[in-house]
Each structure stands twice: as structure tokens, then as C-alpha cells.
Tab-separated table of C-alpha atoms in Angstrom:
chain	number	residue	atom	x	y	z
A	1	UNK	CA	0.000	0.000	0.000
A	2	UNK	CA	1.306	3.448	-0.883
A	3	UNK	CA	1.875	5.780	2.039
A	4	UNK	CA	1.814	9.533	2.433
A	5	UNK	CA	5.125	10.606	3.868
A	6	UNK	CA	7.885	13.161	3.659
A	7	UNK	CA	10.534	10.451	3.464
A	8	UNK	CA	11.237	8.033	0.656
A	9	UNK	CA	10.199	4.517	1.542
A	10	UNK	CA	13.354	2.583	2.510
A	11	UNK	CA	12.141	-0.647	0.894
A	12	UNK	CA	11.267	0.830	-2.501
A	13	UNK	CA	11.001	-2.218	-4.770
A	14	UNK	CA	8.601	-2.103	-7.699
A	15	UNK	CA	8.328	-5.127	-10.030
A	16	UNK	CA	11.357	-5.879	-12.199
A	17	UNK	CA	12.745	-8.697	-14.314
A	18	UNK	CA	12.655	-11.751	-12.121
A	19	UNK	CA	15.820	-13.405	-10.814
A	20	UNK	CA	16.352	-16.853	-9.390
A	21	UNK	CA	13.483	-19.117	-10.262
A	22	UNK	CA	11.857	-16.340	-12.289
A	23	UNK	CA	9.065	-15.782	-9.792
A	24	UNK	CA	7.868	-12.276	-8.971
A	25	UNK	CA	6.103	-11.438	-5.761
A	26	UNK	CA	2.484	-10.373	-6.248
A	27	UNK	CA	2.087	-6.705	-7.076
A	28	UNK	CA	0.749	-5.931	-3.615
A	29	UNK	CA	3.810	-7.494	-1.974
A	30	UNK	CA	6.105	-4.727	-3.144
A	31	UNK	CA	6.514	-1.607	-1.092
A	32	UNK	CA	5.206	1.312	-3.120
A	33	UNK	CA	6.645	4.674	-3.940
A	34	UNK	CA	5.931	7.508	-1.573
A	35	UNK	CA	2.601	8.961	-2.658
A	36	UNK	CA	2.293	12.612	-3.621
A	37	UNK	CA	1.064	14.918	-0.901
A	38	UNK	CA	-2.136	16.842	-1.698
A	39	UNK	CA	-0.565	20.261	-1.098
A	40	UNK	CA	2.165	19.624	-3.651
A	41	UNK	CA	1.783	20.829	-7.225
A	42	UNK	CA	3.788	19.842	-10.276
A	43	UNK	CA	4.139	21.199	-13.764
A	44	UNK	CA	2.269	18.308	-15.351
A	45	UNK	CA	0.378	15.462	-13.758
A	46	UNK	CA	0.245	12.069	-15.420
A	47	UNK	CA	-3.292	11.727	-14.139
A	48	UNK	CA	-4.475	15.197	-15.111
A	49	UNK	CA	-5.985	16.808	-18.173
A	50	UNK	CA	-2.555	18.167	-19.082
A	51	UNK	CA	-1.121	14.672	-19.493
A	52	UNK	CA	-1.062	14.760	-23.334
A	53	UNK	CA	1.239	17.774	-23.215
A	54	UNK	CA	3.418	15.934	-20.735
A	55	UNK	CA	3.752	12.943	-23.048
A	56	UNK	CA	4.746	15.250	-25.875
A	57	UNK	CA	7.467	16.623	-23.603
A	58	UNK	CA	8.697	13.113	-22.818
A	59	UNK	CA	8.722	12.289	-26.513
A	60	UNK	CA	10.799	15.431	-27.072
A	61	UNK	CA	13.556	14.596	-24.599
A	62	UNK	CA	17.020	15.463	-25.978
A	63	UNK	CA	18.395	11.997	-25.243
A	64	UNK	CA	17.496	8.465	-26.224
A	65	UNK	CA	16.411	7.227	-29.646
A	66	UNK	CA	13.454	5.875	-31.534
A	67	UNK	CA	12.646	2.462	-30.156
A	68	UNK	CA	13.617	0.649	-33.369
A	69	UNK	CA	16.908	2.495	-34.010
A	70	UNK	CA	19.705	0.149	-35.123
A	71	UNK	CA	22.243	2.901	-35.695
A	72	UNK	CA	22.362	3.842	-31.998
A	73	UNK	CA	22.482	0.138	-31.094
A	74	UNK	CA	25.493	-0.391	-33.366
A	75	UNK	CA	27.285	2.554	-31.739
A	76	UNK	CA	26.483	1.058	-28.336
A	77	UNK	CA	27.983	-2.284	-29.344
A	78	UNK	CA	31.149	-0.582	-30.614
A	79	UNK	CA	31.527	1.385	-27.362
A	80	UNK	CA	30.960	-1.701	-25.218
A	81	UNK	CA	33.612	-3.693	-27.105
A	82	UNK	CA	36.080	-0.800	-26.809
A	83	UNK	CA	35.275	-0.668	-23.063
A	84	UNK	CA	35.926	-4.334	-22.324
A	85	UNK	CA	32.954	-6.372	-23.537
A	86	UNK	CA	34.304	-9.728	-24.820
A	87	UNK	CA	33.686	-10.882	-28.380
A	88	UNK	CA	30.035	-11.802	-28.731
A	89	UNK	CA	28.176	-14.641	-30.413
A	90	UNK	CA	25.130	-12.386	-30.653
A	91	UNK	CA	24.357	-9.255	-32.668
A	92	UNK	CA	21.669	-6.558	-32.447
A	93	UNK	CA	19.198	-6.721	-35.307
A	94	UNK	CA	15.641	-5.691	-36.085
A	95	UNK	CA	13.430	-8.627	-35.098
A	96	UNK	CA	9.824	-9.805	-35.301
A	97	UNK	CA	9.389	-10.114	-31.512
A	98	UNK	CA	10.353	-6.690	-30.155
A	99	UNK	CA	11.678	-3.785	-32.198
A	100	UNK	CA	15.329	-4.755	-31.619
A	101	UNK	CA	16.801	-7.947	-30.251
A	102	UNK	CA	19.911	-10.097	-29.977
A	103	UNK	CA	20.301	-12.685	-32.733
A	104	UNK	CA	22.634	-15.696	-32.848
A	105	UNK	CA	25.664	-15.277	-35.148
A	106	UNK	CA	26.687	-18.951	-34.828
A	107	UNK	CA	25.145	-22.200	-33.685
A	108	UNK	CA	24.464	-22.004	-29.948
A	109	UNK	CA	23.976	-25.143	-27.910
A	110	UNK	CA	21.665	-25.606	-24.964
A	111	UNK	CA	23.525	-24.965	-21.702
A	112	UNK	CA	26.006	-22.404	-23.081
A	113	UNK	CA	26.826	-19.260	-21.133
A	114	UNK	CA	26.568	-16.045	-23.140
A	115	UNK	CA	27.233	-12.269	-22.792
A	116	UNK	CA	29.909	-11.959	-20.015
A	117	UNK	CA	29.247	-8.251	-19.439
A	118	UNK	CA	31.909	-7.050	-16.962
A	119	UNK	CA	30.760	-5.223	-13.769
A	120	UNK	CA	32.547	-2.082	-14.978
A	121	UNK	CA	29.877	-1.797	-17.709
A	122	UNK	CA	26.934	-2.228	-15.324
A	123	UNK	CA	24.999	0.616	-13.682
A	124	UNK	CA	24.163	0.074	-9.993
A	125	UNK	CA	23.545	2.270	-6.963
A	126	UNK	CA	27.323	2.227	-6.399
A	127	UNK	CA	28.244	3.522	-9.859
A	128	UNK	CA	30.533	6.548	-10.011
A	129	UNK	CA	28.759	9.824	-10.827
A	130	UNK	CA	30.222	12.074	-13.537
A	131	UNK	CA	29.155	14.906	-11.239
A	132	UNK	CA	30.314	13.610	-7.821
A	133	UNK	CA	28.709	16.501	-5.945
A	134	UNK	CA	25.260	15.425	-7.191
A	135	UNK	CA	25.809	11.830	-6.147
A	136	UNK	CA	27.105	12.927	-2.751
A	137	UNK	CA	23.897	14.853	-1.996
A	138	UNK	CA	21.737	11.894	-3.019
A	139	UNK	CA	23.674	9.409	-0.895
A	140	UNK	CA	23.842	11.777	2.058
A	141	UNK	CA	20.039	11.779	2.027
A	142	UNK	CA	19.961	7.935	1.994
A	143	UNK	CA	17.890	7.747	-1.194
A	144	UNK	CA	16.919	4.097	-1.920
A	145	UNK	CA	18.329	2.287	-4.952
A	146	UNK	CA	15.449	2.743	-7.407
A	147	UNK	CA	15.058	6.548	-7.193
A	148	UNK	CA	18.818	6.869	-6.807
A	149	UNK	CA	19.470	5.037	-10.098
A	150	UNK	CA	16.605	6.956	-11.780
A	151	UNK	CA	18.250	10.239	-10.751
A	152	UNK	CA	21.677	8.927	-11.787
A	153	UNK	CA	20.346	8.141	-15.248
A	154	UNK	CA	18.959	11.663	-15.642
A	155	UNK	CA	22.186	13.220	-14.377
A	156	UNK	CA	24.316	11.239	-16.831
A	157	UNK	CA	21.881	11.809	-19.701
A	158	UNK	CA	21.941	15.574	-19.170
A	159	UNK	CA	25.737	15.590	-19.678
A	160	UNK	CA	25.268	14.044	-23.137
A	161	UNK	CA	28.661	13.341	-24.764
A	162	UNK	CA	30.681	14.111	-21.628
A	163	UNK	CA	29.185	11.158	-19.735
A	164	UNK	CA	30.890	7.777	-20.070
A	165	UNK	CA	27.397	6.310	-20.508
A	166	UNK	CA	26.463	8.545	-23.444
A	167	UNK	CA	26.489	5.701	-25.991
A	168	UNK	CA	24.286	3.569	-23.756
A	169	UNK	CA	21.816	6.391	-23.051
A	170	UNK	CA	21.671	7.252	-26.759
A	171	UNK	CA	20.550	3.660	-27.434
A	172	UNK	CA	17.753	3.733	-24.842
A	173	UNK	CA	14.233	4.299	-26.193
A	174	UNK	CA	13.059	7.881	-25.943
A	175	UNK	CA	9.482	6.782	-25.372
A	176	UNK	CA	8.695	3.081	-24.917
A	177	UNK	CA	5.089	1.889	-25.022
A	178	UNK	CA	4.787	0.707	-21.418
A	179	UNK	CA	1.660	1.989	-19.697
A	180	UNK	CA	3.736	4.571	-17.836
A	181	UNK	CA	3.770	6.570	-21.084
A	182	UNK	CA	0.053	6.353	-21.837
A	183	UNK	CA	-2.038	9.442	-21.106
A	184	UNK	CA	-4.909	9.218	-18.643
A	185	UNK	CA	-7.338	9.632	-21.544
A	186	UNK	CA	-5.712	6.702	-23.345
A	187	UNK	CA	-5.868	4.516	-20.248
A	188	UNK	CA	-9.517	5.406	-19.613
A	189	UNK	CA	-10.502	4.822	-23.246
A	190	UNK	CA	-8.539	1.747	-24.276
A	191	UNK	CA	-8.261	-0.151	-20.977
A	192	UNK	CA	-11.701	0.633	-19.559
A	193	UNK	CA	-12.487	-3.097	-19.256
A	194	UNK	CA	-9.112	-4.294	-17.953
A	195	UNK	CA	-8.009	-4.327	-14.273
A	196	UNK	CA	-4.498	-3.389	-15.458
A	197	UNK	CA	-5.783	0.171	-15.944
A	198	UNK	CA	-5.874	0.735	-12.180
A	199	UNK	CA	-2.378	-0.696	-11.824
A	200	UNK	CA	-1.111	1.727	-14.475
A	201	UNK	CA	-2.783	4.746	-12.849
A	202	UNK	CA	-1.330	3.771	-9.481
A	203	UNK	CA	2.142	3.346	-10.961
A	204	UNK	CA	2.030	6.796	-12.573
A	205	UNK	CA	0.779	8.272	-9.303
A	206	UNK	CA	3.598	6.563	-7.417
A	207	UNK	CA	6.275	7.887	-9.767
A	208	UNK	CA	4.861	11.397	-9.406
A	209	UNK	CA	4.830	10.972	-5.614
A	210	UNK	CA	8.447	9.861	-5.585
A	211	UNK	CA	9.475	12.803	-7.766
A	212	UNK	CA	7.577	15.242	-5.519
A	213	UNK	CA	9.301	13.811	-2.471
A	214	UNK	CA	12.765	14.114	-4.035
A	215	UNK	CA	11.992	17.626	-5.214
A	216	UNK	CA	10.778	18.834	-1.821
A	217	UNK	CA	13.453	17.107	0.255
A	218	UNK	CA	16.498	17.472	-2.002
A	219	UNK	CA	16.149	19.203	-5.368
A	220	UNK	CA	14.590	22.448	-4.077
A	221	UNK	CA	17.330	22.780	-1.444
A	222	UNK	CA	20.128	22.274	-4.000
A	223	UNK	CA	18.704	23.995	-7.065
A	224	UNK	CA	22.193	24.716	-8.377
A	225	UNK	CA	22.834	20.963	-8.614
A	226	UNK	CA	19.299	19.922	-9.587
A	227	UNK	CA	17.902	22.523	-12.020
A	228	UNK	CA	14.220	21.997	-12.790
A	229	UNK	CA	14.829	22.042	-16.536
A	230	UNK	CA	16.723	18.762	-16.062
A	231	UNK	CA	15.118	17.168	-12.984
A	232	UNK	CA	11.379	17.318	-13.589
A	233	UNK	CA	8.411	14.990	-13.816
A	234	UNK	CA	8.916	14.411	-17.557
A	235	UNK	CA	12.492	13.218	-17.152
A	236	UNK	CA	11.550	11.106	-14.134
A	237	UNK	CA	8.769	9.374	-16.043
A	238	UNK	CA	11.366	8.565	-18.696
A	239	UNK	CA	13.996	7.284	-16.247
A	240	UNK	CA	11.519	5.205	-14.232
A	241	UNK	CA	10.140	3.816	-17.474
A	242	UNK	CA	13.654	2.671	-18.329
A	243	UNK	CA	14.038	1.068	-14.901
A	244	UNK	CA	10.692	-0.727	-15.020
A	245	UNK	CA	11.540	-2.246	-18.378
A	246	UNK	CA	15.294	-2.863	-18.008
A	247	UNK	CA	16.409	-3.099	-14.386
A	248	UNK	CA	17.331	-6.616	-13.222
A	249	UNK	CA	18.006	-8.120	-9.832
A	250	UNK	CA	21.193	-10.201	-9.683
A	251	UNK	CA	20.881	-13.035	-7.135
A	252	UNK	CA	24.613	-13.792	-7.027
A	253	UNK	CA	25.395	-10.156	-6.216
A	254	UNK	CA	23.267	-10.218	-3.045
A	255	UNK	CA	20.160	-9.267	-4.994
A	256	UNK	CA	21.625	-5.986	-6.220
A	257	UNK	CA	19.565	-4.207	-8.873
A	258	UNK	CA	21.379	-3.133	-12.034
A	259	UNK	CA	21.079	-1.836	-15.570
A	260	UNK	CA	23.113	-4.145	-17.812
A	261	UNK	CA	23.906	-2.596	-21.223
A	262	UNK	CA	23.804	-5.064	-24.121
A	263	UNK	CA	22.022	-7.677	-21.980
A	264	UNK	CA	18.955	-5.424	-21.812
A	265	UNK	CA	18.561	-5.802	-25.582
A	266	UNK	CA	17.394	-9.391	-24.988
A	267	UNK	CA	13.655	-9.865	-25.472
A	268	UNK	CA	11.273	-12.031	-23.459
A	269	UNK	CA	9.788	-15.372	-24.394
A	270	UNK	CA	7.360	-17.316	-22.161
A	271	UNK	CA	8.876	-20.501	-23.608
A	272	UNK	CA	12.252	-20.045	-21.878
A	273	UNK	CA	13.181	-19.781	-18.197
A	274	UNK	CA	16.773	-18.561	-18.334
A	275	UNK	CA	17.676	-15.318	-16.572
A	276	UNK	CA	20.569	-12.922	-16.088
A	277	UNK	CA	22.964	-13.300	-13.171
A	278	UNK	CA	26.535	-12.602	-12.123
A	279	UNK	CA	28.925	-15.472	-12.881
A	280	UNK	CA	31.688	-15.556	-10.271
A	281	UNK	CA	34.029	-17.724	-12.329
A	282	UNK	CA	34.075	-15.362	-15.327
A	283	UNK	CA	33.351	-12.213	-13.289
A	284	UNK	CA	30.650	-11.145	-15.748
A	285	UNK	CA	26.866	-10.920	-16.171
A	286	UNK	CA	25.737	-13.997	-18.098
A	287	UNK	CA	22.766	-16.186	-18.856
A	288	UNK	CA	22.723	-19.902	-19.627
A	289	UNK	CA	20.690	-20.968	-22.651
A	290	UNK	CA	17.974	-23.530	-21.980
A	291	UNK	CA	17.531	-24.363	-25.686
A	292	UNK	CA	19.657	-24.343	-28.836
A	293	UNK	CA	19.676	-21.563	-31.467
A	294	UNK	CA	20.523	-21.523	-35.178
A	295	UNK	CA	22.415	-18.617	-36.837
A	296	UNK	CA	19.992	-15.734	-37.448
A	297	UNK	CA	17.559	-16.904	-34.783
A	298	UNK	CA	16.566	-14.466	-32.029
A	299	UNK	CA	17.833	-15.419	-28.573
A	300	UNK	CA	15.507	-14.928	-25.586
A	301	UNK	CA	15.518	-14.756	-21.816
A	302	UNK	CA	12.624	-14.718	-19.346
A	303	UNK	CA	11.422	-11.516	-17.693
A	304	UNK	CA	9.589	-13.670	-15.153
A	305	UNK	CA	6.295	-15.519	-14.988
A	306	UNK	CA	4.128	-12.551	-15.882
A	307	UNK	CA	0.628	-12.181	-17.237
A	308	UNK	CA	0.036	-10.365	-20.513
A	309	UNK	CA	-1.254	-7.368	-18.554
A	310	UNK	CA	1.926	-7.197	-16.478
A	311	UNK	CA	4.065	-7.413	-19.622
A	312	UNK	CA	2.120	-4.518	-21.143
A	313	UNK	CA	2.339	-2.536	-17.915
A	314	UNK	CA	6.152	-2.620	-17.693
A	315	UNK	CA	7.426	-3.517	-21.153
A	316	UNK	CA	4.778	-2.350	-23.616
A	317	UNK	CA	4.025	-5.589	-25.469
A	318	UNK	CA	1.502	-8.424	-25.490
A	319	UNK	CA	2.459	-12.026	-26.372
A	320	UNK	CA	0.477	-13.643	-29.157
A	321	UNK	CA	-2.846	-14.999	-27.944
A	322	UNK	CA	-2.542	-18.410	-26.350
A	323	UNK	CA	1.274	-18.399	-26.155
A	324	UNK	CA	1.666	-17.191	-22.558
A	325	UNK	CA	1.297	-20.096	-20.094
A	326	UNK	CA	1.507	-17.617	-17.205
A	327	UNK	CA	-1.411	-15.508	-18.394
A	328	UNK	CA	-4.029	-14.428	-15.874
A	329	UNK	CA	-6.694	-11.806	-15.282
A	330	UNK	CA	-7.743	-10.267	-11.993
A	331	UNK	CA	-11.345	-10.968	-10.955
A	332	UNK	CA	-12.883	-8.414	-8.586
A	333	UNK	CA	-15.295	-9.881	-6.020
A	334	UNK	CA	-17.068	-8.082	-3.191
A	335	UNK	CA	-19.324	-8.551	-0.185
A	336	UNK	CA	-22.996	-7.760	-0.681
A	337	UNK	CA	-23.810	-4.623	1.322
A	338	UNK	CA	-27.402	-5.805	1.698
A	339	UNK	CA	-26.192	-8.971	3.463
A	340	UNK	CA	-27.514	-9.139	7.056
A	341	UNK	CA	-24.027	-10.213	8.158
A	342	UNK	CA	-22.164	-7.612	6.108
A	343	UNK	CA	-20.559	-5.906	9.140
A	344	UNK	CA	-19.473	-9.171	10.765
A	345	UNK	CA	-17.965	-10.466	7.525
A	346	UNK	CA	-16.211	-7.164	6.847
A	347	UNK	CA	-14.711	-7.118	10.349
A	348	UNK	CA	-13.394	-10.663	9.879
A	349	UNK	CA	-11.819	-9.662	6.567
A	350	UNK	CA	-10.251	-6.505	8.010
A	351	UNK	CA	-8.724	-8.449	10.885
A	352	UNK	CA	-6.913	-10.490	8.260
A	353	UNK	CA	-5.778	-7.652	6.026
A	354	UNK	CA	-8.598	-7.899	3.475
A	355	UNK	CA	-11.376	-5.531	2.473
A	356	UNK	CA	-14.989	-5.634	1.286
A	357	UNK	CA	-13.756	-6.045	-2.286
A	358	UNK	CA	-10.733	-8.049	-3.390
A	359	UNK	CA	-9.125	-9.170	-6.647
A	360	UNK	CA	-7.962	-12.725	-7.291
A	361	UNK	CA	-6.075	-14.037	-10.348
A	362	UNK	CA	-7.898	-16.329	-12.753
A	363	UNK	CA	-5.790	-18.557	-14.985
A	364	UNK	CA	-6.681	-20.840	-17.846
A	365	UNK	CA	-5.899	-23.725	-15.478
A	366	UNK	CA	-8.249	-22.519	-12.752
A	367	UNK	CA	-8.526	-20.146	-9.814
A	368	UNK	CA	-6.842	-19.942	-6.385
A	369	UNK	CA	-8.339	-21.588	-3.318
A	370	UNK	CA	-8.406	-18.133	-1.687
A	371	UNK	CA	-11.026	-16.990	-4.214
A	372	UNK	CA	-13.219	-20.003	-3.441
A	373	UNK	CA	-12.978	-19.377	0.309
A	374	UNK	CA	-13.770	-15.679	-0.167
A	375	UNK	CA	-16.830	-16.756	-2.152
A	376	UNK	CA	-17.827	-19.130	0.680
A	377	UNK	CA	-17.678	-16.163	3.057
A	378	UNK	CA	-19.755	-13.968	0.742
A	379	UNK	CA	-22.609	-16.495	0.435
A	380	UNK	CA	-22.506	-17.941	3.969
A	381	UNK	CA	-25.744	-17.510	5.965
A	382	UNK	CA	-26.061	-16.025	9.481
A	383	UNK	CA	-26.107	-19.456	11.152
A	384	UNK	CA	-22.491	-19.960	9.989
A	385	UNK	CA	-21.200	-16.785	11.660
A	386	UNK	CA	-18.869	-18.850	13.842
A	387	UNK	CA	-17.001	-19.855	10.638
A	388	UNK	CA	-16.494	-16.307	9.287
A	389	UNK	CA	-13.094	-15.905	10.922
A	390	UNK	CA	-11.624	-19.161	9.587
A	391	UNK	CA	-12.913	-18.298	6.135
A	392	UNK	CA	-11.276	-14.858	6.298
A	393	UNK	CA	-7.993	-16.389	7.478
A	394	UNK	CA	-8.023	-18.859	4.581
A	395	UNK	CA	-8.961	-16.156	2.052
A	396	UNK	CA	-6.018	-14.029	3.206
A	397	UNK	CA	-3.588	-16.924	2.616
A	398	UNK	CA	-2.311	-16.606	6.191
A	399	UNK	CA	-2.731	-20.295	6.869
A	400	UNK	CA	0.537	-21.774	5.570
A	401	UNK	CA	-0.716	-25.359	5.796
A	402	UNK	CA	-3.459	-24.634	3.242
A	403	UNK	CA	-5.952	-27.303	4.297
A	404	UNK	CA	-8.688	-28.169	1.834
A	405	UNK	CA	-11.366	-25.740	3.002
A	406	UNK	CA	-14.688	-26.983	1.764
A	407	UNK	CA	-18.251	-26.251	2.745
A	408	UNK	CA	-20.405	-28.627	0.662
A	409	UNK	CA	-23.602	-26.892	1.675
A	410	UNK	CA	-22.280	-23.614	0.209
A	411	UNK	CA	-20.432	-24.907	-2.847
A	412	UNK	CA	-23.195	-24.392	-5.390
A	413	UNK	CA	-23.900	-20.842	-4.191
A	414	UNK	CA	-20.187	-19.986	-4.130
A	415	UNK	CA	-19.628	-21.271	-7.663
A	416	UNK	CA	-22.688	-19.349	-8.878
A	417	UNK	CA	-21.345	-16.200	-7.213
A	418	UNK	CA	-17.988	-16.538	-9.001
A	419	UNK	CA	-19.803	-17.273	-12.284
A	420	UNK	CA	-21.912	-14.124	-11.912
A	421	UNK	CA	-18.743	-12.064	-11.341
A	422	UNK	CA	-17.102	-13.633	-14.420
A	423	UNK	CA	-20.088	-12.945	-16.640
A	424	UNK	CA	-20.282	-9.350	-15.442
A	425	UNK	CA	-16.629	-8.893	-16.438
A	426	UNK	CA	-17.137	-10.644	-19.782
A	427	UNK	CA	-19.894	-8.190	-20.641
A	428	UNK	CA	-17.501	-5.260	-20.003
A	429	UNK	CA	-14.863	-6.736	-22.319
A	430	UNK	CA	-17.428	-7.544	-25.003
A	431	UNK	CA	-18.896	-4.044	-24.823
A	432	UNK	CA	-15.440	-2.557	-25.359
A	433	UNK	CA	-14.356	-4.957	-28.101
A	434	UNK	CA	-17.617	-4.646	-30.003
A	435	UNK	CA	-17.917	-0.908	-29.506
A	436	UNK	CA	-15.240	0.221	-31.950
A	437	UNK	CA	-12.492	0.872	-29.339
A	438	UNK	CA	-13.039	4.675	-29.426
A	439	UNK	CA	-10.228	7.204	-29.329
A	440	UNK	CA	-9.602	10.078	-26.908
A	441	UNK	CA	-10.351	13.501	-28.318
A	442	UNK	CA	-6.923	14.957	-29.159
A	443	UNK	CA	-5.424	16.646	-32.175
A	444	UNK	CA	-4.015	14.046	-34.565
A	445	UNK	CA	-0.962	14.262	-36.776
A	446	UNK	CA	0.655	11.360	-38.618
A	447	UNK	CA	2.859	10.351	-35.680
A	448	UNK	CA	-0.019	10.527	-33.219
A	449	UNK	CA	-2.213	8.545	-35.601
A	450	UNK	CA	0.364	5.740	-35.761
A	451	UNK	CA	0.688	5.778	-31.978
A	452	UNK	CA	-3.091	5.630	-31.578
A	453	UNK	CA	-3.326	2.623	-33.892
A	454	UNK	CA	-0.586	0.829	-31.959
A	455	UNK	CA	-2.116	1.524	-28.545
A	456	UNK	CA	-5.560	0.445	-29.733
A	457	UNK	CA	-4.113	-2.820	-31.044
A	458	UNK	CA	-2.237	-3.468	-27.794
A	459	UNK	CA	-5.377	-2.802	-25.772
A	460	UNK	CA	-7.462	-4.997	-28.059
A	461	UNK	CA	-4.959	-7.864	-27.815
A	462	UNK	CA	-4.918	-7.575	-24.021
A	463	UNK	CA	-8.709	-7.536	-23.748
A	464	UNK	CA	-9.043	-10.561	-26.042
A	465	UNK	CA	-6.436	-12.410	-23.973
A	466	UNK	CA	-8.090	-11.579	-20.648
A	467	UNK	CA	-11.606	-12.283	-21.919
A	468	UNK	CA	-10.396	-15.671	-23.170
A	469	UNK	CA	-9.462	-16.608	-19.590
A	470	UNK	CA	-12.852	-15.423	-18.343
A	471	UNK	CA	-14.612	-17.482	-21.029
A	472	UNK	CA	-12.635	-20.544	-19.999
A	473	UNK	CA	-13.523	-19.975	-16.337
A	474	UNK	CA	-17.172	-19.455	-17.282
A	475	UNK	CA	-17.196	-22.771	-19.170
A	476	UNK	CA	-15.687	-24.683	-16.217
A	477	UNK	CA	-18.089	-23.115	-13.716
A	478	UNK	CA	-21.154	-23.768	-15.855
A	479	UNK	CA	-20.138	-27.376	-16.359
A	480	UNK	CA	-19.559	-27.946	-12.658
A	481	UNK	CA	-22.859	-26.333	-11.737
A	482	UNK	CA	-24.671	-28.324	-14.410
A	483	UNK	CA	-23.171	-31.561	-13.084
A	484	UNK	CA	-24.068	-30.642	-9.508
A	485	UNK	CA	-27.615	-29.716	-10.386
A	486	UNK	CA	-27.972	-32.714	-12.662
A	487	UNK	CA	-26.918	-34.953	-9.802
A	488	UNK	CA	-29.447	-33.322	-7.498
A	489	UNK	CA	-32.221	-33.830	-10.038
A	490	UNK	CA	-31.277	-37.505	-10.458
A	491	UNK	CA	-31.235	-37.987	-6.694
A	492	UNK	CA	-34.621	-36.277	-6.363
A	493	UNK	CA	-36.056	-38.387	-9.167
A	494	UNK	CA	-34.762	-41.553	-7.504
A	495	UNK	CA	-36.192	-40.476	-4.155
A	496	UNK	CA	-39.620	-39.761	-5.660
A	497	UNK	CA	-39.570	-43.148	-7.410
A	498	UNK	CA	-38.782	-44.940	-4.148
A	499	UNK	CA	-41.497	-43.017	-2.326
A	500	UNK	CA	-44.083	-44.043	-4.935
A	501	UNK	CA	-42.881	-47.652	-4.685
A	502	UNK	CA	-43.337	-47.761	-0.919
A	503	UNK	CA	-46.763	-46.101	-1.207
């Protein structure tokens, strides 16, 4: 949960490319950015009517490149090799999956280690600042790693050619298509049916809150070191967008977060599980292939077991429909305020960290036991009030033993409740998909028109993917309810037959 504070949260850890076994904590498990204080004003709010102008400003940043630029990528490769990157078996090319990617130059076997990026070419919270006085102020104020690296990136970018990272920064996208760069009007129009819209709005709000906090605590007190024309909300949206899409956590370096030039040109595939890490024997950042590659074939890593919505949120792309085995959609369920036991149920939920409405992930393979238990609580009658607490505990996932909670007398009602929620969500997706996917009212030039077409297609692909999961869940629920009710009818028919026989 985001907090209102004058200090940056010490455990600032938004989602990033997954290390280790490629598992990310749930979104709610990450400590959030410090939220903006109401009295604070900024030049442009990502959630305000002036957001389109803000996005134009981001697009007009003096650094970075167009997302598909190969020229800047080639210059980056040349600089990296001159700076100590070993000879590579991969090359940057324009690819089908992603705008740019790393492609095999030779046959690559399964189990080979690739890249070997030396630590001297990696950006971390300990990297040397080209302007040491700026870095000293940031570290003196104990700024956590994420906002520290975001500020470092802006500081180095503002120096342009005089920064040692100029070739890397020039190869970074000026405006990726992650949801951080969508205007509020675009989010409200294109993602009206998807739960990922709220996640995107919260992320933008959190970035603005973090910027406001840095500005009030540090930048305004050292305006000679942090001029507003360089350190502003537009540049922070850019730098945080880079971090969300490129920062990795390296397990073998005590979980340190880092930007790894060259390695961050690798694209994601849900079909692989390999990840970046520090290799102590070679003293470089590597990954180990978990499949073979032919010359000219794009090489992939995993960004973690993410849903299509999460991939759009941070990276700006949607996998082809049906290709993401980790796909899911959040289903919002809520207590009925007209329930006679509403207050008692709500109190039980609050005691266990839950609220009157909660979201649970639906997957093609099914739904979590916590959703079923929450549904049991929603439909339970007053004479089961003594069970409310155990239901709330199970729904909150606090019970580590995870016993098979089951209330046979409530199962049909609980399944019907979940089905009703699914069908309500399906109708929202269908209304959007069949309604022409309208466009926000803004002036359109050729570049904006191309952007609008792309965003509409991304939103459409996401909605189709999420609705597909809801349809699958609907089918399973209907079948189970039909079987249950069919069994009841057969039992009733048998009972009536026996009663007639005995009469």
C-alpha cells in the first residue's frame, strides 16, 4: 500500500525482471513509492488533463532514440567492445518479436553461457557519478536504490557526450510503449475493461509521488545541482520507465539491482526460463541458454512468470494470444452490502488484512483456493457466523498449511457467485471490443495517428487475452454447476420413485 510521507520509503522495490526461479512477488507485496502529498503541485500530472502535453514533452527529450533504431544500437555495441565487452556470439538486429533484439551469429547449444558483461559496464547504486557533488547529496540523504538510479540516469543523460554512458543512453528508447507513457485519456478509453488500468494509474501516481518527495526534500534545497529544466516529472517518467523495463536483480550479487547494457537488448519469451545473473568464475553478467539456437535466430531470456497485462504494464508488449502459459486476469469480487451479516464479515476480513472487495487471479488452469474461500464467506448464511473468521484467514492466505477448506452446503452458491462475477466482467470486455475501441479527443498528426493505432491494437490484444481466460472460467463453472444440479435432479427423481414404490 502506498503511504503519504515526507521520506522516501526505505524498501522501494517495484516489479522488475525476475531473478532466481523467475518468480515475482504479487504486485501488492512490493513496497510502493511515496505517494504525492495533496498540497504539492507539479508542472504536469500524469493523471491530469494536461497529461497529453506531458507525453509530448517526454517524446521530445534530448536523449534516447526511436525504439527501433539500429544505428544507436550499433554505436552502443562498438563502445561496449572498446570498453571491455568480450567478443560476442550475438548481434543486435531488427526482429519480429520486439523492435530490436539479440540474434545468434553462430550455432548455440543448450547450456552455453553467453554475454559476459563485466561489472565495470553495469549501472548500480554504487556507480561513479560524472558529477560527484550530485551523487554525494543523493547518498547523504539515503535515497533508496530505485530513485537513486533513476536520478543517476537523468544526471548522466543531461551531460550528453561528456558522460561515459552517453552511448548507452543514446541507445535507450526515448518513449517506450509501457503503460507509464500512456495518457490518462488513453488509459480510460482503451483499458476501460481491464483491471491493469488501475495498476497503471497507481504506478504513474507513485512515480509522481516519488518525484515530488525528491523535489521537496532534495532538489529544491540544491537547485544549483538539480535545475528543474533537467530534474522534472517528464524526465523522471522517462527514467523510471527505463528502470521498469530494463532493471534486473542479480541473485549472485546479493540481490543488487542493475542496468546491464547489451544484456537489456534481450527480449522475453514465455517458452524459456533462463535469466541474467553474475557469474563468479568469469566475473561477468551472463545467462545460460535452456535451448539451442541456429544462426539468425533471435535469442531470448525470461522476464519472469508474468501475465500479458503485467508485460504490457512494464514492457509495452503483449504475447500472441494463447502463447503465454503464465497468463491471468484479476477478478474483482465483493461482499454484498445488503447482506444481514455484512458488518461481521467485513470485520473478519479486516482483521486479516482484506477488504470488502478483493481481486484474485484467474488462470486458464483454474482459480486460487483463496477466491473459493472468499466466495464461501460472501454467500454464507447467518447461522455460519462462527465460521467467518476461519474463512477470512483462509482467504487471506495466512494459513501456511493450506488445508482443503470446503463447505459442501455452500459450494453451489459460491460457484454461482464466481460465475456471476465472471459474466459481469465478460460483458464489459465484449462491450469494449464490439464498440469500436473509441479514441480520446486529441489533435491528430501522422505520428499521433500511428501511436493511436498501436495503442488500440495493444489494448485490443490484451482484452481478447483476458476475456479468453474469463470465457474458460465461465465454461468450467457452468459445467460444474450443471453436473451438480444434474446430480441433485437424479437424486430427487430416484427419491420420488422410491417413495411411490413404498406407497
